[in-house]
Short mmCIF file of C-alpha atoms in Angstrom, two decimals:
data_model
loop_
_atom_site.label_atom_id
_atom_site.label_comp_id
_atom_site.label_asym_id
_atom_site.label_seq_id
_atom_site.Cartn_x
_atom_site.Cartn_y
_atom_site.Cartn_z
CA UNK A 1 -114.21 -26.47 73.08
CA UNK A 2 -117.47 -28.23 72.20
CA UNK A 3 -115.58 -30.93 70.29
CA UNK A 4 -113.07 -31.30 73.11
CA UNK A 5 -115.93 -31.58 75.60
CA UNK A 6 -117.29 -34.58 73.72
CA UNK A 7 -114.46 -36.67 75.15
CA UNK A 8 -115.75 -36.16 78.68
CA UNK A 9 -119.41 -36.78 77.86
CA UNK A 10 -118.85 -39.87 75.70
CA UNK A 11 -116.26 -41.26 78.13
CA UNK A 12 -118.63 -40.90 81.06
CA UNK A 13 -121.51 -42.42 79.06
CA UNK A 14 -119.59 -45.46 77.83
CA UNK A 15 -117.73 -46.27 81.06
CA UNK A 16 -120.71 -45.73 83.36
CA UNK A 17 -123.02 -47.88 81.22
CA UNK A 18 -120.30 -50.55 80.99
CA UNK A 19 -120.08 -50.66 84.77
CA UNK A 20 -123.86 -50.75 85.18
CA UNK A 21 -124.09 -53.61 82.66
CA UNK A 22 -121.51 -55.64 84.59
CA UNK A 23 -123.36 -55.10 87.87
CA UNK A 24 -126.79 -55.71 86.39
CA UNK A 25 -125.80 -58.77 84.37
CA UNK A 26 -124.16 -60.44 87.37
CA UNK A 27 -127.10 -59.81 89.70
CA UNK A 28 -129.75 -60.62 87.09
CA UNK A 29 -128.01 -63.82 85.98
CA UNK A 30 -127.73 -65.14 89.53
CA UNK A 31 -131.36 -64.26 90.28
CA UNK A 32 -132.72 -65.80 87.10
CA UNK A 33 -130.65 -68.98 87.26
CA UNK A 34 -131.08 -69.97 90.92
CA UNK A 35 -134.59 -68.63 91.47
CA UNK A 36 -136.29 -69.19 94.83
CA UNK A 37 -135.50 -66.90 97.75
CA UNK A 38 -132.40 -65.54 96.02
CA UNK A 39 -134.45 -64.45 93.03
CA UNK A 40 -137.05 -62.81 95.28
CA UNK A 41 -134.39 -61.01 97.33
CA UNK A 42 -132.37 -59.73 94.37
CA UNK A 43 -135.49 -58.85 92.38
CA UNK A 44 -136.83 -56.82 95.33
CA UNK A 45 -133.61 -54.81 95.50
CA UNK A 46 -133.70 -54.35 91.73
CA UNK A 47 -137.31 -53.17 91.75
CA UNK A 48 -136.66 -50.75 94.61
CA UNK A 49 -133.70 -49.27 92.75
CA UNK A 50 -135.61 -49.05 89.48
CA UNK A 51 -138.62 -47.39 91.13
CA UNK A 52 -136.56 -44.36 92.20
CA UNK A 53 -136.16 -41.45 89.75
CA UNK A 54 -132.80 -41.72 88.01
CA UNK A 55 -131.87 -38.08 88.55
CA UNK A 56 -132.71 -38.39 92.26
CA UNK A 57 -130.46 -41.44 92.70
CA UNK A 58 -127.65 -39.75 90.76
CA UNK A 59 -127.94 -36.55 92.81
CA UNK A 60 -127.90 -38.56 96.04
CA UNK A 61 -124.83 -40.54 94.96
CA UNK A 62 -122.95 -37.42 93.85
CA UNK A 63 -123.88 -35.69 97.12
CA UNK A 64 -122.43 -38.63 99.07
CA UNK A 65 -119.22 -39.29 97.10
CA UNK A 66 -118.62 -35.77 95.75
CA UNK A 67 -118.48 -34.06 92.35
CA UNK A 68 -116.11 -34.88 89.48
CA UNK A 69 -115.89 -37.18 86.49
CA UNK A 70 -115.12 -40.37 88.43
CA UNK A 71 -117.88 -39.69 90.93
CA UNK A 72 -120.40 -39.08 88.14
CA UNK A 73 -119.42 -42.38 86.50
CA UNK A 74 -120.04 -44.27 89.75
CA UNK A 75 -123.31 -42.43 90.33
CA UNK A 76 -124.65 -43.22 86.85
CA UNK A 77 -123.50 -46.85 87.08
CA UNK A 78 -125.49 -47.36 90.27
CA UNK A 79 -128.44 -45.56 88.70
CA UNK A 80 -128.84 -47.73 85.58
CA UNK A 81 -127.85 -51.25 86.64
CA UNK A 82 -131.40 -52.31 87.59
CA UNK A 83 -132.77 -52.23 84.02
CA UNK A 84 -130.02 -54.54 82.78
CA UNK A 85 -130.54 -56.87 85.73
CA UNK A 86 -134.24 -57.21 84.89
CA UNK A 87 -133.51 -57.75 81.21
CA UNK A 88 -130.88 -60.47 81.67
CA UNK A 89 -132.99 -62.16 84.37
CA UNK A 90 -135.88 -62.53 81.95
CA UNK A 91 -133.60 -63.99 79.30
CA UNK A 92 -132.06 -66.48 81.73
CA UNK A 93 -135.49 -67.57 82.99
CA UNK A 94 -136.56 -68.22 79.40
CA UNK A 95 -133.43 -70.17 78.44
CA UNK A 96 -132.48 -72.16 81.55
CA UNK A 97 -135.01 -74.95 80.84
CA UNK A 98 -133.91 -75.48 77.25
CA UNK A 99 -132.85 -78.97 76.16
CA UNK A 100 -129.21 -78.06 75.59
CA UNK A 101 -128.96 -76.77 79.17
CA UNK A 102 -130.34 -80.02 80.55
CA UNK A 103 -127.95 -81.97 78.33
CA UNK A 104 -125.01 -79.94 79.55
CA UNK A 105 -126.04 -80.44 83.17
CA UNK A 106 -126.40 -84.20 82.64
CA UNK A 107 -122.82 -84.30 81.37
CA UNK A 108 -121.63 -82.98 84.73
CA UNK A 109 -121.16 -79.29 83.99
CA UNK A 110 -121.26 -77.05 87.06
CA UNK A 111 -123.49 -74.01 87.50
CA UNK A 112 -120.76 -71.55 86.57
CA UNK A 113 -120.11 -73.29 83.25
CA UNK A 114 -123.80 -73.57 82.40
CA UNK A 115 -124.52 -69.97 83.31
CA UNK A 116 -121.60 -68.12 81.80
CA UNK A 117 -120.60 -70.45 78.96
CA UNK A 118 -123.97 -71.57 77.63
CA UNK A 119 -126.75 -69.30 78.91
CA UNK A 120 -124.95 -65.97 78.99
CA UNK A 121 -123.86 -65.89 75.29
CA UNK A 122 -127.44 -66.64 74.20
CA UNK A 123 -128.98 -64.05 76.52
CA UNK A 124 -126.63 -61.10 76.11
CA UNK A 125 -127.81 -59.72 72.75
CA UNK A 126 -130.82 -57.72 74.09
CA UNK A 127 -128.59 -56.35 76.87
CA UNK A 128 -126.06 -55.10 74.32
CA UNK A 129 -128.81 -53.29 72.43
CA UNK A 130 -130.23 -51.76 75.62
CA UNK A 131 -126.74 -50.70 76.73
CA UNK A 132 -126.10 -48.97 73.41
CA UNK A 133 -129.27 -46.92 73.82
CA UNK A 134 -128.47 -46.44 77.51
CA UNK A 135 -125.23 -44.65 76.61
CA UNK A 136 -127.29 -41.82 75.17
CA UNK A 137 -129.36 -41.65 78.35
CA UNK A 138 -126.19 -41.59 80.44
CA UNK A 139 -124.80 -38.72 78.38
CA UNK A 140 -127.98 -36.72 79.04
CA UNK A 141 -127.76 -37.50 82.76
CA UNK A 142 -124.10 -36.48 82.84
CA UNK A 143 -124.98 -33.22 81.12
CA UNK A 144 -127.75 -32.64 83.66
CA UNK A 145 -125.33 -33.14 86.55
CA UNK A 146 -122.81 -30.91 84.79
CA UNK A 147 -125.48 -28.23 84.34
CA UNK A 148 -126.07 -28.33 88.10
CA UNK A 149 -122.33 -28.00 88.75
CA UNK A 150 -121.93 -31.59 89.98
CA UNK A 151 -120.20 -33.05 86.92
CA UNK A 152 -116.77 -32.43 85.45
CA UNK A 153 -115.13 -29.54 87.27
CA UNK A 154 -113.31 -26.65 85.54
CA UNK A 155 -111.07 -26.48 83.61
CA UNK A 156 -112.40 -29.76 82.14
CA UNK A 157 -114.94 -28.97 79.39
CA UNK A 158 -118.37 -30.58 79.65
CA UNK A 159 -121.47 -29.98 77.56
CA UNK A 160 -123.65 -29.60 80.65
CA UNK A 161 -121.25 -27.16 82.29
CA UNK A 162 -121.02 -25.15 79.04
CA UNK A 163 -124.79 -24.81 78.84
CA UNK A 164 -124.93 -23.85 82.51
CA UNK A 165 -122.36 -21.08 82.11
CA UNK A 166 -124.07 -19.94 78.90
CA UNK A 167 -127.37 -19.18 80.61
CA UNK A 168 -125.95 -15.81 81.69
CA UNK A 169 -125.39 -14.92 78.00
CA UNK A 170 -128.59 -16.45 76.60
CA UNK A 171 -129.82 -13.28 74.89
CA UNK A 172 -126.36 -11.91 74.07
CA UNK A 173 -124.52 -15.00 72.78
CA UNK A 174 -127.09 -17.81 72.42
CA UNK A 175 -124.61 -20.02 70.55
CA UNK A 176 -122.85 -20.69 73.88
CA UNK A 177 -125.83 -22.90 74.75
CA UNK A 178 -126.99 -23.88 71.27
CA UNK A 179 -123.82 -25.64 70.07
CA UNK A 180 -123.26 -27.84 73.15
CA UNK A 181 -126.96 -28.71 73.05
CA UNK A 182 -126.80 -29.63 69.36
CA UNK A 183 -123.67 -31.71 69.95
CA UNK A 184 -125.39 -33.64 72.73
CA UNK A 185 -128.55 -34.12 70.66
CA UNK A 186 -126.61 -35.47 67.66
CA UNK A 187 -124.52 -37.79 69.84
CA UNK A 188 -127.54 -39.22 71.67
CA UNK A 189 -129.41 -39.63 68.38
CA UNK A 190 -126.40 -41.45 66.93
CA UNK A 191 -126.31 -43.96 69.78
CA UNK A 192 -130.07 -44.50 69.55
CA UNK A 193 -129.87 -45.15 65.80
CA UNK A 194 -126.94 -47.51 66.38
CA UNK A 195 -129.03 -49.40 68.95
CA UNK A 196 -131.92 -49.68 66.48
CA UNK A 197 -129.50 -51.02 63.87
CA UNK A 198 -128.26 -53.63 66.35
CA UNK A 199 -131.84 -54.84 66.85
CA UNK A 200 -132.01 -55.74 63.16
CA UNK A 201 -128.43 -57.01 63.02
CA UNK A 202 -128.83 -59.36 65.97
CA UNK A 203 -132.42 -60.32 65.03
CA UNK A 204 -133.69 -59.46 68.52
CA UNK A 205 -137.33 -59.15 67.48
CA UNK A 206 -137.24 -62.43 65.55
CA UNK A 207 -135.62 -64.29 68.45
CA UNK A 208 -138.10 -62.90 70.98
CA UNK A 209 -141.04 -64.04 68.85
CA UNK A 210 -139.87 -67.64 68.64
#
């Protein structure tokens, strides 16, 4: 059951972070590229979203749209998008004045081509690393919502729901909580180590120091 429950937790983590990356990258790219009032407006919304506790935003979203796997995915996606928006905005701001961008613009390229064909591929690497680590955070948040009864509903297995139901048997059958907790810990650790490996593989630190 613990192994079967990993499908729900990993699925929610990957899909929700993928959605939050799409939202954050789009908003952050537009804000960083155009600047001015649009940057101030979008950055204000991003900062307001980021300033709220993640669990509070997720609980509010789940309370509005209801419990279940799909609802949890949407809730987590709208919880995490701000960090990716800030990250891609900073990268775009740093790259948009490079010589190759000016050369491309002088050749008649439009904003869409410059942004998504030239700037985006050079700015996405840190976002990929952050998203990989963010999957682990999303899995923990999904387990938290499941523990509160707001995640995957029975009979679907979920690590959070397993630990919640196991609290009644904590001193009789502690493995009901221990094994889902260990599975979640190992999975989150795996994604974090994978993200650290991507930092070295993509030379993020070296690029940021140039």
